[in-house]
Amino acid sequence: MAFDSDSPNENRNKAPKTLDDLHGIAQGPGCSELIKVSEFIDSFSANHLATGAAFVYLRETTEVNKALTIHRMMSVDDETFRSLSVAMEHSQLMCGCEEVDCTVIPDNDDGWISLRIRKSDLQRSRPWHASSSCMLRLGSLKTDLRLPAFPEPPGPRIVEGGPRVRWLEATLTVSLFRTPPTGTPAFVDLIGQFAVLGSTELQSLVNRFKCTSGHARPGDFADHPEALNMVKPLLDRIKGYFIFIEDTFYCSNWDYPNVIAKWISDNKLGDFEVRDIVGVKFRDLSIRLGRPYVYMHNGDCQHHVVFNDIRLLNEQRDDSDINNYPMLLGQRVHQQVNVTCQMCGKGPADWVITDHPKMRLDPTHICSSCNRIINYDANGKKNYDFKLFSFTDWSQL
């Protein structure tokens, strides 16, 4: 489905605006070229040296069968293969006197940027464990994908011994950000960073996104604060969402296609495609690393989604259990209280008060304990005339 917004004649000659212009996002030099995930995976098997079937076979078969398989894949005669096997034997490549310290990076880095960066990191004043921890949070240090002890909570979603990756597979690192006023996401706005496989469905990642707006309960609860639990949050009332990736809106089964059509027309944008998100996998996407994409839910709550990295899954170091993806790698905004009570300053705010005759700030964020002590008597009746709305801090998710 495609929408064409060129209706007025005077707008036909104008270059259509892009979402980057609309939201103040600059693509910048940090964005990669367009990457089609399926072609990225196929590029490693295009030379027929590492097809999916051979990859699984070589991993699980015996040494004798491995040699026969490699012989067929190389397409050389028996004498050449035997000569290469002897010449390239591991023992033949060593003189026997080498003493290699695997913990020391060699001086000759052969132009590898990653080695130079790691070497400079080791020379910093801070201990390596402190530097690596900082780089991990900043996303500049690439690590193996393992189930972390934090922040992934234990639960029935993590199933040991589930189906495993049995073919060449890509793994992508995806970050979800709050949308700051400047329009460009920053590390302090990181909600969560996830690892996904090429076979992971896009919808399964979106289902793991968390946001405070989904826990909002609309209404004024000044007369009966205890009625808060009787009101359904927006998460249960508004099911619709979409994620915009490279000129395509991936929508849930709701009224978003009609809303998007009107939005495109109102903002005089170009042609875009609208697809159902059900069944779409990451291998079906075309992405740019480092470019912010738009995720919108709960009506008008907007976030940025950034693809940080794409590579092949390493069966020796990475978790190959399909059930463990999407895998939560880290989060930022949940680790500390963002909005504290403006009365006691001890804990996160639970309520927002407006039109209060005694409060110096309007609105005022307040916790449940202070709200009960200040604004209500022993019988639960209001002491003042004000409005009370629910509030959820990021640390409470």
C-alpha positions as YAML, in Angstrom:
chain: A
units: angstrom
residues:
- id: 1
  name: MET
  ca: [0.00, 0.00, 0.00]
- id: 2
  name: ALA
  ca: [1.43, 3.39, -0.97]
- id: 3
  name: PHE
  ca: [0.24, 6.92, -0.43]
- id: 4
  name: ASP
  ca: [0.88, 9.87, -2.72]
- id: 5
  name: SER
  ca: [0.59, 13.25, -1.05]
- id: 6
  name: ASP
  ca: [1.04, 15.42, -4.17]
- id: 7
  name: SER
  ca: [-2.49, 16.78, -4.42]
- id: 8
  name: PRO
  ca: [-2.19, 20.62, -4.79]
- id: 9
  name: ASN
  ca: [-0.57, 21.77, -8.02]
- id: 10
  name: GLU
  ca: [1.64, 24.26, -6.24]
- id: 11
  name: ASN
  ca: [3.24, 21.45, -4.22]
- id: 12
  name: ARG
  ca: [4.10, 19.24, -7.19]
- id: 13
  name: ASN
  ca: [7.34, 21.03, -7.99]
- id: 14
  name: LYS
  ca: [8.48, 21.20, -4.39]
- id: 15
  name: ALA
  ca: [10.83, 18.55, -3.04]
- id: 16
  name: PRO
  ca: [8.93, 16.50, -0.46]
- id: 17
  name: LYS
  ca: [10.02, 16.81, 3.12]
- id: 18
  name: THR
  ca: [11.52, 13.83, 4.86]
- id: 19
  name: LEU
  ca: [10.95, 12.54, 8.36]
- id: 20
  name: ASP
  ca: [14.44, 13.72, 9.25]
- id: 21
  name: ASP
  ca: [13.46, 17.29, 8.34]
- id: 22
  name: LEU
  ca: [10.17, 16.99, 10.19]
- id: 23
  name: HIS
  ca: [11.74, 15.76, 13.43]
- id: 24
  name: GLY
  ca: [15.06, 17.59, 13.26]
- id: 25
  name: ILE
  ca: [17.16, 14.47, 12.73]
- id: 26
  name: ALA
  ca: [20.30, 14.80, 10.68]
- id: 27
  name: GLN
  ca: [21.57, 11.63, 9.01]
- id: 28
  name: GLY
  ca: [25.14, 12.84, 9.40]
- id: 29
  name: PRO
  ca: [28.41, 11.04, 8.68]
- id: 30
  name: GLY
  ca: [27.79, 8.49, 11.44]
- id: 31
  name: CYS
  ca: [25.17, 6.61, 9.40]
- id: 32
  name: SER
  ca: [26.17, 3.66, 7.25]
- id: 33
  name: GLU
  ca: [25.15, 2.86, 3.73]
- id: 34
  name: LEU
  ca: [21.88, 1.02, 3.20]
- id: 35
  name: ILE
  ca: [22.22, -2.60, 4.33]
- id: 36
  name: LYS
  ca: [19.76, -5.31, 3.31]
- id: 37
  name: VAL
  ca: [20.00, -7.86, 6.10]
- id: 38
  name: SER
  ca: [19.21, -10.87, 3.91]
- id: 39
  name: GLU
  ca: [21.94, -9.90, 1.43]
- id: 40
  name: PHE
  ca: [24.35, -9.39, 4.32]
- id: 41
  name: ILE
  ca: [23.80, -13.02, 5.37]
- id: 42
  name: ASP
  ca: [23.92, -14.37, 1.81]
- id: 43
  name: SER
  ca: [27.19, -12.56, 1.09]
- id: 44
  name: PHE
  ca: [29.03, -14.94, 3.41]
- id: 45
  name: SER
  ca: [27.79, -18.01, 1.55]
- id: 46
  name: ALA
  ca: [27.99, -16.60, -1.99]
- id: 47
  name: ASN
  ca: [31.42, -18.19, -2.55]
- id: 48
  name: HIS
  ca: [30.03, -21.63, -1.57]
- id: 49
  name: LEU
  ca: [32.73, -22.01, 1.08]
- id: 50
  name: ALA
  ca: [30.34, -21.54, 3.99]
- id: 51
  name: THR
  ca: [26.83, -22.47, 2.94]
- id: 52
  name: GLY
  ca: [24.32, -23.06, 5.67]
- id: 53
  name: ALA
  ca: [24.28, -26.84, 5.22]
- id: 54
  name: ALA
  ca: [28.08, -27.11, 5.17]
- id: 55
  name: PHE
  ca: [28.31, -24.80, 8.19]
- id: 56
  name: VAL
  ca: [26.13, -27.12, 10.28]
- id: 57
  name: TYR
  ca: [27.80, -30.25, 8.91]
- id: 58
  name: LEU
  ca: [31.34, -29.10, 9.64]
- id: 59
  name: ARG
  ca: [30.33, -28.07, 13.14]
- id: 60
  name: GLU
  ca: [28.79, -31.41, 14.10]
- id: 61
  name: THR
  ca: [30.68, -34.07, 12.11]
- id: 62
  name: THR
  ca: [33.95, -35.92, 12.75]
- id: 63
  name: GLU
  ca: [37.42, -34.77, 11.73]
- id: 64
  name: VAL
  ca: [37.62, -37.37, 8.91]
- id: 65
  name: ASN
  ca: [34.31, -36.28, 7.41]
- id: 66
  name: LYS
  ca: [35.33, -32.63, 7.78]
- id: 67
  name: ALA
  ca: [38.43, -33.27, 5.67]
- id: 68
  name: LEU
  ca: [36.38, -35.00, 2.96]
- id: 69
  name: THR
  ca: [33.86, -32.18, 2.90]
- id: 70
  name: ILE
  ca: [36.55, -29.50, 2.68]
- id: 71
  name: HIS
  ca: [38.19, -31.49, -0.13]
- id: 72
  name: ARG
  ca: [34.96, -31.42, -2.16]
- id: 73
  name: MET
  ca: [34.39, -27.73, -1.46]
- id: 74
  name: MET
  ca: [37.90, -26.77, -2.65]
- id: 75
  name: SER
  ca: [37.47, -28.65, -5.97]
- id: 76
  name: VAL
  ca: [41.13, -29.70, -6.20]
- id: 77
  name: ASP
  ca: [42.71, -33.05, -6.99]
- id: 78
  name: ASP
  ca: [43.79, -35.49, -4.28]
- id: 79
  name: GLU
  ca: [47.51, -34.79, -4.60]
- id: 80
  name: THR
  ca: [47.05, -31.02, -4.27]
- id: 81
  name: PHE
  ca: [44.77, -31.45, -1.27]
- id: 82
  name: ARG
  ca: [47.28, -33.74, 0.49]
- id: 83
  name: SER
  ca: [50.10, -31.29, -0.19]
- id: 84
  name: LEU
  ca: [48.07, -28.41, 1.18]
- id: 85
  name: SER
  ca: [47.06, -30.44, 4.24]
- id: 86
  name: VAL
  ca: [50.72, -31.11, 5.08]
- id: 87
  name: ALA
  ca: [51.95, -27.60, 4.26]
- id: 88
  name: MET
  ca: [49.17, -25.86, 6.18]
- id: 89
  name: GLU
  ca: [49.30, -28.11, 9.23]
- id: 90
  name: HIS
  ca: [49.35, -26.03, 12.39]
- id: 91
  name: SER
  ca: [52.62, -27.57, 13.57]
- id: 92
  name: GLN
  ca: [54.29, -26.69, 10.25]
- id: 93
  name: LEU
  ca: [53.43, -23.02, 10.66]
- id: 94
  name: MET
  ca: [55.27, -22.75, 14.01]
- id: 95
  name: CYS
  ca: [59.01, -23.03, 14.59]
- id: 96
  name: GLY
  ca: [58.49, -24.49, 18.04]
- id: 97
  name: CYS
  ca: [60.21, -21.68, 19.94]
- id: 98
  name: GLU
  ca: [57.38, -19.19, 20.11]
- id: 99
  name: GLU
  ca: [56.24, -17.92, 23.48]
- id: 100
  name: VAL
  ca: [53.04, -16.03, 22.83]
- id: 101
  name: ASP
  ca: [51.33, -14.11, 25.59]
- id: 102
  name: CYS
  ca: [47.69, -13.98, 24.53]
- id: 103
  name: THR
  ca: [46.98, -11.13, 26.96]
- id: 104
  name: VAL
  ca: [49.40, -8.72, 25.21]
- id: 105
  name: ILE
  ca: [48.42, -6.95, 22.00]
- id: 106
  name: PRO
  ca: [51.28, -7.12, 19.46]
- id: 107
  name: ASP
  ca: [53.04, -3.92, 18.43]
- id: 108
  name: ASN
  ca: [52.41, -4.63, 14.77]
- id: 109
  name: ASP
  ca: [48.65, -4.24, 14.45]
- id: 110
  name: ASP
  ca: [48.68, -4.60, 10.62]
- id: 111
  name: GLY
  ca: [46.38, -1.62, 10.28]
- id: 112
  name: TRP
  ca: [43.56, -3.08, 12.38]
- id: 113
  name: ILE
  ca: [41.63, -0.15, 13.85]
- id: 114
  name: SER
  ca: [40.06, -2.34, 16.53]
- id: 115
  name: LEU
  ca: [43.50, -3.35, 17.84]
- id: 116
  name: ARG
  ca: [44.66, 0.26, 18.01]
- id: 117
  name: ILE
  ca: [41.51, 1.27, 19.89]
- id: 118
  name: ARG
  ca: [41.85, -1.61, 22.34]
- id: 119
  name: LYS
  ca: [45.54, -0.79, 22.85]
- id: 120
  name: SER
  ca: [44.75, 2.84, 23.67]
- id: 121
  name: ASP
  ca: [42.06, 1.67, 26.09]
- id: 122
  name: LEU
  ca: [44.58, -0.47, 27.96]
- id: 123
  name: GLN
  ca: [46.90, 2.51, 28.33]
- id: 124
  name: ARG
  ca: [44.32, 4.63, 30.10]
- id: 125
  name: SER
  ca: [44.75, 5.49, 33.75]
- id: 126
  name: ARG
  ca: [41.62, 3.66, 34.83]
- id: 127
  name: PRO
  ca: [41.75, -0.10, 35.34]
- id: 128
  name: TRP
  ca: [40.65, -2.18, 32.38]
- id: 129
  name: HIS
  ca: [37.52, -3.49, 34.09]
- id: 130
  name: ALA
  ca: [36.36, 0.07, 34.79]
- id: 131
  name: SER
  ca: [37.12, 1.22, 31.25]
- id: 132
  name: SER
  ca: [35.41, -1.79, 29.68]
- id: 133
  name: SER
  ca: [32.35, -1.30, 31.87]
- id: 134
  name: CYS
  ca: [32.09, 2.31, 30.76]
- id: 135
  name: MET
  ca: [32.59, 1.44, 27.10]
- id: 136
  name: LEU
  ca: [29.99, -1.31, 27.35]
- id: 137
  name: ARG
  ca: [27.43, 1.18, 28.63]
- id: 138
  name: LEU
  ca: [28.36, 3.63, 25.89]
- id: 139
  name: GLY
  ca: [28.15, 0.95, 23.23]
- id: 140
  name: SER
  ca: [31.74, 1.44, 22.01]
- id: 141
  name: LEU
  ca: [32.94, -1.94, 23.25]
- id: 142
  name: LYS
  ca: [31.55, -4.96, 21.39]
- id: 143
  name: THR
  ca: [31.18, -8.03, 23.57]
- id: 144
  name: ASP
  ca: [29.89, -11.53, 23.14]
- id: 145
  name: LEU
  ca: [26.16, -12.04, 23.43]
- id: 146
  name: ARG
  ca: [25.52, -13.91, 26.66]
- id: 147
  name: LEU
  ca: [22.54, -13.85, 28.96]
- id: 148
  name: PRO
  ca: [23.46, -11.11, 31.46]
- id: 149
  name: ALA
  ca: [22.84, -11.42, 35.17]
- id: 150
  name: PHE
  ca: [21.57, -7.82, 35.00]
- id: 151
  name: PRO
  ca: [19.26, -6.37, 33.89]
- id: 152
  name: GLU
  ca: [17.51, -9.41, 32.36]
- id: 153
  name: PRO
  ca: [15.06, -10.65, 35.03]
- id: 154
  name: PRO
  ca: [14.67, -14.40, 35.50]
- id: 155
  name: GLY
  ca: [11.39, -15.73, 34.27]
- id: 156
  name: PRO
  ca: [9.63, -18.24, 32.06]
- id: 157
  name: ARG
  ca: [10.76, -16.43, 28.88]
- id: 158
  name: ILE
  ca: [14.29, -17.78, 29.31]
- id: 159
  name: VAL
  ca: [14.16, -21.46, 28.38]
- id: 160
  name: GLU
  ca: [17.29, -23.56, 28.51]
- id: 161
  name: GLY
  ca: [17.80, -26.20, 25.87]
- id: 162
  name: GLY
  ca: [15.51, -24.56, 23.31]
- id: 163
  name: PRO
  ca: [15.92, -24.59, 19.52]
- id: 164
  name: ARG
  ca: [19.34, -23.47, 18.42]
- id: 165
  name: VAL
  ca: [20.72, -21.63, 15.42]
- id: 166
  name: ARG
  ca: [21.69, -24.22, 12.81]
- id: 167
  name: TRP
  ca: [22.70, -22.02, 9.88]
- id: 168
  name: LEU
  ca: [24.54, -18.84, 9.04]
- id: 169
  name: GLU
  ca: [22.72, -16.18, 11.03]
- id: 170
  name: ALA
  ca: [23.09, -12.45, 11.53]
- id: 171
  name: THR
  ca: [22.80, -10.76, 14.89]
- id: 172
  name: LEU
  ca: [21.85, -7.10, 15.19]
- id: 173
  name: THR
  ca: [22.14, -4.70, 18.12]
- id: 174
  name: VAL
  ca: [19.14, -2.37, 18.43]
- id: 175
  name: SER
  ca: [18.69, 0.54, 20.88]
- id: 176
  name: LEU
  ca: [15.46, 2.23, 21.97]
- id: 177
  name: PHE
  ca: [15.67, 5.87, 23.11]
- id: 178
  name: ARG
  ca: [13.40, 8.45, 24.59]
- id: 179
  name: THR
  ca: [12.89, 11.31, 22.17]
- id: 180
  name: PRO
  ca: [14.73, 14.35, 23.59]
- id: 181
  name: PRO
  ca: [13.69, 17.94, 22.80]
- id: 182
  name: THR
  ca: [16.65, 18.32, 20.43]
- id: 183
  name: GLY
  ca: [15.41, 15.47, 18.23]
- id: 184
  name: THR
  ca: [18.73, 13.58, 18.33]
- id: 185
  name: PRO
  ca: [18.94, 10.63, 20.77]
- id: 186
  name: ALA
  ca: [21.71, 10.60, 23.38]
- id: 187
  name: PHE
  ca: [23.07, 7.94, 25.72]
- id: 188
  name: VAL
  ca: [21.25, 9.38, 28.74]
- id: 189
  name: ASP
  ca: [17.97, 8.72, 26.89]
- id: 190
  name: LEU
  ca: [18.68, 5.01, 26.33]
- id: 191
  name: ILE
  ca: [15.68, 2.93, 27.39]
- id: 192
  name: GLY
  ca: [17.08, -0.44, 26.37]
- id: 193
  name: GLN
  ca: [19.58, -2.10, 24.07]
- id: 194
  name: PHE
  ca: [18.69, -5.47, 22.58]
- id: 195
  name: ALA
  ca: [20.32, -8.21, 20.52]
- id: 196
  name: VAL
  ca: [18.16, -9.85, 17.85]
- id: 197
  name: LEU
  ca: [18.72, -12.49, 15.18]
- id: 198
  name: GLY
  ca: [17.91, -12.19, 11.51]
- id: 199
  name: SER
  ca: [15.15, -14.75, 12.09]
- id: 200
  name: THR
  ca: [13.67, -12.74, 14.99]
- id: 201
  name: GLU
  ca: [10.33, -11.14, 14.24]
- id: 202
  name: LEU
  ca: [10.17, -7.36, 14.45]
- id: 203
  name: GLN
  ca: [6.96, -7.59, 16.46]
- id: 204
  name: SER
  ca: [8.66, -9.65, 19.19]
- id: 205
  name: LEU
  ca: [11.18, -6.85, 19.74]
- id: 206
  name: VAL
  ca: [8.49, -4.16, 19.84]
- id: 207
  name: ASN
  ca: [6.60, -6.22, 22.43]
- id: 208
  name: ARG
  ca: [9.63, -5.93, 24.73]
- id: 209
  name: PHE
  ca: [9.78, -2.14, 24.58]
- id: 210
  name: LYS
  ca: [8.83, -0.37, 27.81]
- id: 211
  name: CYS
  ca: [7.59, 3.18, 28.27]
- id: 212
  name: THR
  ca: [6.05, 5.17, 31.11]
- id: 213
  name: SER
  ca: [3.24, 6.39, 28.87]
- id: 214
  name: GLY
  ca: [1.85, 2.87, 28.68]
- id: 215
  name: HIS
  ca: [1.31, 2.87, 32.45]
- id: 216
  name: ALA
  ca: [-0.53, 6.20, 32.49]
- id: 217
  name: ARG
  ca: [-4.11, 6.12, 33.75]
- id: 218
  name: PRO
  ca: [-6.08, 9.13, 32.45]
- id: 219
  name: GLY
  ca: [-8.38, 11.03, 34.75]
- id: 220
  name: ASP
  ca: [-8.49, 13.27, 37.82]
- id: 221
  name: PHE
  ca: [-8.13, 11.16, 40.99]
- id: 222
  name: ALA
  ca: [-8.20, 13.99, 43.54]
- id: 223
  name: ASP
  ca: [-11.50, 12.86, 45.08]
- id: 224
  name: HIS
  ca: [-10.66, 9.15, 45.19]
- id: 225
  name: PRO
  ca: [-6.94, 8.32, 44.78]
- id: 226
  name: GLU
  ca: [-7.69, 4.68, 45.60]
- id: 227
  name: ALA
  ca: [-9.69, 4.43, 42.36]
- id: 228
  name: LEU
  ca: [-6.43, 4.48, 40.40]
- id: 229
  name: ASN
  ca: [-6.20, 0.68, 40.36]
- id: 230
  name: MET
  ca: [-9.69, 0.42, 38.87]
- id: 231
  name: VAL
  ca: [-8.71, 2.32, 35.71]
- id: 232
  name: LYS
  ca: [-6.97, 0.45, 32.89]
- id: 233
  name: PRO
  ca: [-3.61, 1.88, 31.79]
- id: 234
  name: LEU
  ca: [-3.13, 3.10, 28.23]
- id: 235
  name: LEU
  ca: [-1.13, -0.04, 27.53]
- id: 236
  name: ASP
  ca: [-4.36, -2.05, 27.77]
- id: 237
  name: ARG
  ca: [-6.58, 0.54, 26.10]
- id: 238
  name: ILE
  ca: [-4.57, 1.59, 23.03]
- id: 239
  name: LYS
  ca: [-3.02, -1.38, 21.26]
- id: 240
  name: GLY
  ca: [-1.85, 0.39, 18.14]
- id: 241
  name: TYR
  ca: [1.75, 1.26, 17.27]
- id: 242
  name: PHE
  ca: [4.04, 1.58, 14.27]
- id: 243
  name: ILE
  ca: [7.76, 1.62, 13.58]
- id: 244
  name: PHE
  ca: [9.11, 3.53, 10.58]
- id: 245
  name: ILE
  ca: [12.19, 2.06, 8.87]
- id: 246
  name: GLU
  ca: [13.47, 3.30, 5.50]
- id: 247
  name: ASP
  ca: [10.27, 4.63, 3.91]
- id: 248
  name: THR
  ca: [8.08, 1.83, 5.31]
- id: 249
  name: PHE
  ca: [5.60, 1.98, 8.18]
- id: 250
  name: TYR
  ca: [5.30, -1.36, 9.97]
- id: 251
  name: CYS
  ca: [1.96, -1.15, 11.79]
- id: 252
  name: SER
  ca: [0.02, -3.26, 14.24]
- id: 253
  name: ASN
  ca: [-3.55, -4.29, 13.50]
- id: 254
  name: TRP
  ca: [-5.26, -1.01, 14.37]
- id: 255
  name: ASP
  ca: [-6.36, 2.21, 12.68]
- id: 256
  name: TYR
  ca: [-2.82, 3.49, 12.15]
- id: 257
  name: PRO
  ca: [-2.83, 3.05, 8.31]
- id: 258
  name: ASN
  ca: [-5.63, 5.64, 7.98]
- id: 259
  name: VAL
  ca: [-3.96, 7.92, 10.52]
- id: 260
  name: ILE
  ca: [-0.64, 7.64, 8.70]
- id: 261
  name: ALA
  ca: [-2.25, 8.48, 5.34]
- id: 262
  name: LYS
  ca: [-3.68, 11.70, 6.77]
- id: 263
  name: TRP
  ca: [-0.41, 12.53, 8.54]
- id: 264
  name: ILE
  ca: [1.58, 12.10, 5.32]
- id: 265
  name: SER
  ca: [-0.83, 14.36, 3.49]
- id: 266
  name: ASP
  ca: [-0.84, 17.04, 6.21]
- id: 267
  name: ASN
  ca: [2.97, 17.21, 6.32]
- id: 268
  name: LYS
  ca: [3.34, 17.06, 2.51]
- id: 269
  name: LEU
  ca: [5.70, 14.11, 2.62]
- id: 270
  name: GLY
  ca: [6.69, 11.78, -0.21]
- id: 271
  name: ASP
  ca: [5.50, 8.26, -1.02]
- id: 272
  name: PHE
  ca: [5.69, 5.68, 1.74]
- id: 273
  name: GLU
  ca: [4.65, 2.06, 2.11]
- id: 274
  name: VAL
  ca: [2.48, 0.76, 4.94]
- id: 275
  name: ARG
  ca: [2.86, -2.92, 5.92]
- id: 276
  name: ASP
  ca: [1.47, -5.18, 8.60]
- id: 277
  name: ILE
  ca: [4.18, -5.87, 11.17]
- id: 278
  name: VAL
  ca: [2.98, -9.45, 11.72]
- id: 279
  name: GLY
  ca: [5.41, -11.93, 10.18]
- id: 280
  name: VAL
  ca: [8.10, -9.35, 9.33]
- id: 281
  name: LYS
  ca: [11.56, -10.55, 10.36]
- id: 282
  name: PHE
  ca: [14.77, -8.58, 10.65]
- id: 283
  name: ARG
  ca: [16.21, -10.38, 7.64]
- id: 284
  name: ASP
  ca: [13.44, -8.73, 5.58]
- id: 285
  name: LEU
  ca: [14.57, -5.20, 6.50]
- id: 286
  name: SER
  ca: [16.89, -2.71, 4.86]
- id: 287
  name: ILE
  ca: [18.59, -0.53, 7.47]
- id: 288
  name: ARG
  ca: [21.30, 2.07, 8.03]
- id: 289
  name: LEU
  ca: [23.49, 1.69, 11.09]
- id: 290
  name: GLY
  ca: [23.42, 4.75, 13.32]
- id: 291
  name: ARG
  ca: [20.32, 6.33, 11.80]
- id: 292
  name: PRO
  ca: [17.41, 7.10, 14.16]
- id: 293
  name: TYR
  ca: [14.13, 5.52, 13.11]
- id: 294
  name: VAL
  ca: [10.72, 6.42, 14.54]
- id: 295
  name: TYR
  ca: [8.66, 4.22, 16.87]
- id: 296
  name: MET
  ca: [5.27, 5.57, 17.95]
- id: 297
  name: HIS
  ca: [2.71, 4.04, 20.31]
- id: 298
  name: ASN
  ca: [-0.03, 4.98, 22.77]
- id: 299
  name: GLY
  ca: [-1.41, 7.51, 20.34]
- id: 300
  name: ASP
  ca: [1.39, 10.08, 20.06]
- id: 301
  name: CYS
  ca: [4.26, 8.81, 22.26]
- id: 302
  name: GLN
  ca: [7.34, 8.85, 20.04]
- id: 303
  name: HIS
  ca: [10.73, 7.15, 20.42]
- id: 304
  name: HIS
  ca: [13.85, 6.65, 18.35]
- id: 305
  name: VAL
  ca: [15.15, 3.22, 17.34]
- id: 306
  name: VAL
  ca: [18.80, 2.91, 16.27]
- id: 307
  name: PHE
  ca: [20.56, -0.11, 14.76]
- id: 308
  name: ASN
  ca: [24.05, -0.07, 16.30]
- id: 309
  name: ASP
  ca: [25.71, -3.16, 14.84]
- id: 310
  name: ILE
  ca: [25.26, -6.14, 12.53]
- id: 311
  name: ARG
  ca: [27.50, -9.19, 12.30]
- id: 312
  name: LEU
  ca: [27.41, -12.95, 12.00]
- id: 313
  name: LEU
  ca: [26.49, -14.94, 15.10]
- id: 314
  name: ASN
  ca: [29.53, -16.67, 16.58]
- id: 315
  name: GLU
  ca: [28.48, -20.13, 17.73]
- id: 316
  name: GLN
  ca: [31.52, -20.50, 19.97]
- id: 317
  name: ARG
  ca: [30.95, -17.31, 21.99]
- id: 318
  name: ASP
  ca: [27.38, -16.11, 21.45]
- id: 319
  name: ASP
  ca: [24.19, -17.59, 22.79]
- id: 320
  name: SER
  ca: [22.70, -19.66, 19.95]
- id: 321
  name: ASP
  ca: [19.43, -20.45, 21.75]
- id: 322
  name: ILE
  ca: [16.70, -18.87, 19.62]
- id: 323
  name: ASN
  ca: [14.35, -18.57, 22.61]
- id: 324
  name: ASN
  ca: [16.69, -16.07, 24.29]
- id: 325
  name: TYR
  ca: [16.20, -13.44, 21.58]
- id: 326
  name: PRO
  ca: [15.38, -10.56, 21.67]
- id: 327
  name: MET
  ca: [18.03, -10.37, 24.41]
- id: 328
  name: LEU
  ca: [18.22, -7.35, 26.68]
- id: 329
  name: LEU
  ca: [21.86, -6.18, 26.82]
- id: 330
  name: GLY
  ca: [21.58, -2.99, 28.85]
- id: 331
  name: GLN
  ca: [19.41, -0.09, 29.90]
- id: 332
  name: ARG
  ca: [19.96, 3.41, 31.23]
- id: 333
  name: VAL
  ca: [16.89, 5.41, 32.23]
- id: 334
  name: HIS
  ca: [15.57, 2.62, 34.51]
- id: 335
  name: GLN
  ca: [18.68, 2.58, 36.69]
- id: 336
  name: GLN
  ca: [17.95, 5.77, 38.60]
- id: 337
  name: VAL
  ca: [15.01, 7.86, 39.72]
- id: 338
  name: ASN
  ca: [14.32, 10.51, 37.09]
- id: 339
  name: VAL
  ca: [11.64, 12.53, 38.92]
- id: 340
  name: THR
  ca: [11.68, 12.58, 42.73]
- id: 341
  name: CYS
  ca: [8.99, 13.77, 45.10]
- id: 342
  name: GLN
  ca: [9.23, 17.56, 45.39]
- id: 343
  name: MET
  ca: [8.06, 17.45, 49.01]
- id: 344
  name: CYS
  ca: [10.30, 14.87, 50.71]
- id: 345
  name: GLY
  ca: [12.84, 14.27, 47.94]
- id: 346
  name: LYS
  ca: [13.30, 10.67, 49.09]
- id: 347
  name: GLY
  ca: [11.58, 8.58, 46.45]
- id: 348
  name: PRO
  ca: [10.06, 8.63, 42.98]
- id: 349
  name: ALA
  ca: [6.96, 10.68, 42.31]
- id: 350
  name: ASP
  ca: [3.64, 8.84, 42.02]
- id: 351
  name: TRP
  ca: [1.31, 11.78, 41.36]
- id: 352
  name: VAL
  ca: [1.18, 15.13, 39.57]
- id: 353
  name: ILE
  ca: [-0.77, 17.93, 41.28]
- id: 354
  name: THR
  ca: [-2.11, 21.00, 39.48]
- id: 355
  name: ASP
  ca: [-4.18, 24.04, 40.57]
- id: 356
  name: HIS
  ca: [-3.21, 23.56, 44.21]
- id: 357
  name: PRO
  ca: [-3.68, 26.73, 46.33]
- id: 358
  name: LYS
  ca: [-0.72, 25.97, 48.63]
- id: 359
  name: MET
  ca: [1.85, 24.50, 46.24]
- id: 360
  name: ARG
  ca: [4.55, 26.87, 45.00]
- id: 361
  name: LEU
  ca: [5.10, 24.85, 41.81]
- id: 362
  name: ASP
  ca: [2.44, 24.03, 39.25]
- id: 363
  name: PRO
  ca: [2.54, 21.21, 38.40]
- id: 364
  name: THR
  ca: [4.03, 19.53, 41.47]
- id: 365
  name: HIS
  ca: [5.33, 15.96, 41.50]
- id: 366
  name: ILE
  ca: [4.64, 14.19, 44.77]
- id: 367
  name: CYS
  ca: [4.86, 10.67, 46.20]
- id: 368
  name: SER
  ca: [1.86, 8.76, 47.57]
- id: 369
  name: SER
  ca: [2.93, 9.17, 51.19]
- id: 370
  name: CYS
  ca: [3.31, 12.96, 51.02]
- id: 371
  name: ASN
  ca: [0.11, 13.30, 49.02]
- id: 372
  name: ARG
  ca: [-1.86, 11.43, 51.67]
- id: 373
  name: ILE
  ca: [-0.38, 13.40, 54.58]
- id: 374
  name: ILE
  ca: [-0.66, 16.88, 53.03]
- id: 375
  name: ASN
  ca: [-3.85, 16.77, 51.00]
- id: 376
  name: TYR
  ca: [-6.20, 14.48, 52.95]
- id: 377
  name: ASP
  ca: [-7.52, 14.20, 56.49]
- id: 378
  name: ALA
  ca: [-7.85, 11.05, 58.59]
- id: 379
  name: ASN
  ca: [-11.15, 10.18, 56.87]
- id: 380
  name: GLY
  ca: [-9.69, 10.50, 53.37]
- id: 381
  name: LYS
  ca: [-11.40, 13.77, 52.49]
- id: 382
  name: LYS
  ca: [-9.60, 16.51, 50.57]
- id: 383
  name: ASN
  ca: [-8.16, 19.42, 52.53]
- id: 384
  name: TYR
  ca: [-7.86, 21.63, 49.44]
- id: 385
  name: ASP
  ca: [-9.32, 22.01, 45.99]
- id: 386
  name: PHE
  ca: [-6.85, 20.66, 43.41]
- id: 387
  name: LYS
  ca: [-6.43, 18.17, 40.56]
- id: 388
  name: LEU
  ca: [-4.51, 14.91, 40.89]
- id: 389
  name: PHE
  ca: [-3.13, 12.85, 38.00]
- id: 390
  name: SER
  ca: [-1.18, 9.60, 37.98]
- id: 391
  name: PHE
  ca: [2.55, 9.58, 37.23]
- id: 392
  name: THR
  ca: [5.02, 6.74, 36.60]
- id: 393
  name: ASP
  ca: [8.77, 7.20, 36.90]
- id: 394
  name: TRP
  ca: [11.14, 5.26, 34.66]
- id: 395
  name: SER
  ca: [12.74, 3.60, 37.67]
- id: 396
  name: GLN
  ca: [9.41, 1.93, 38.52]
- id: 397
  name: LEU
  ca: [9.17, -0.02, 35.25]
...
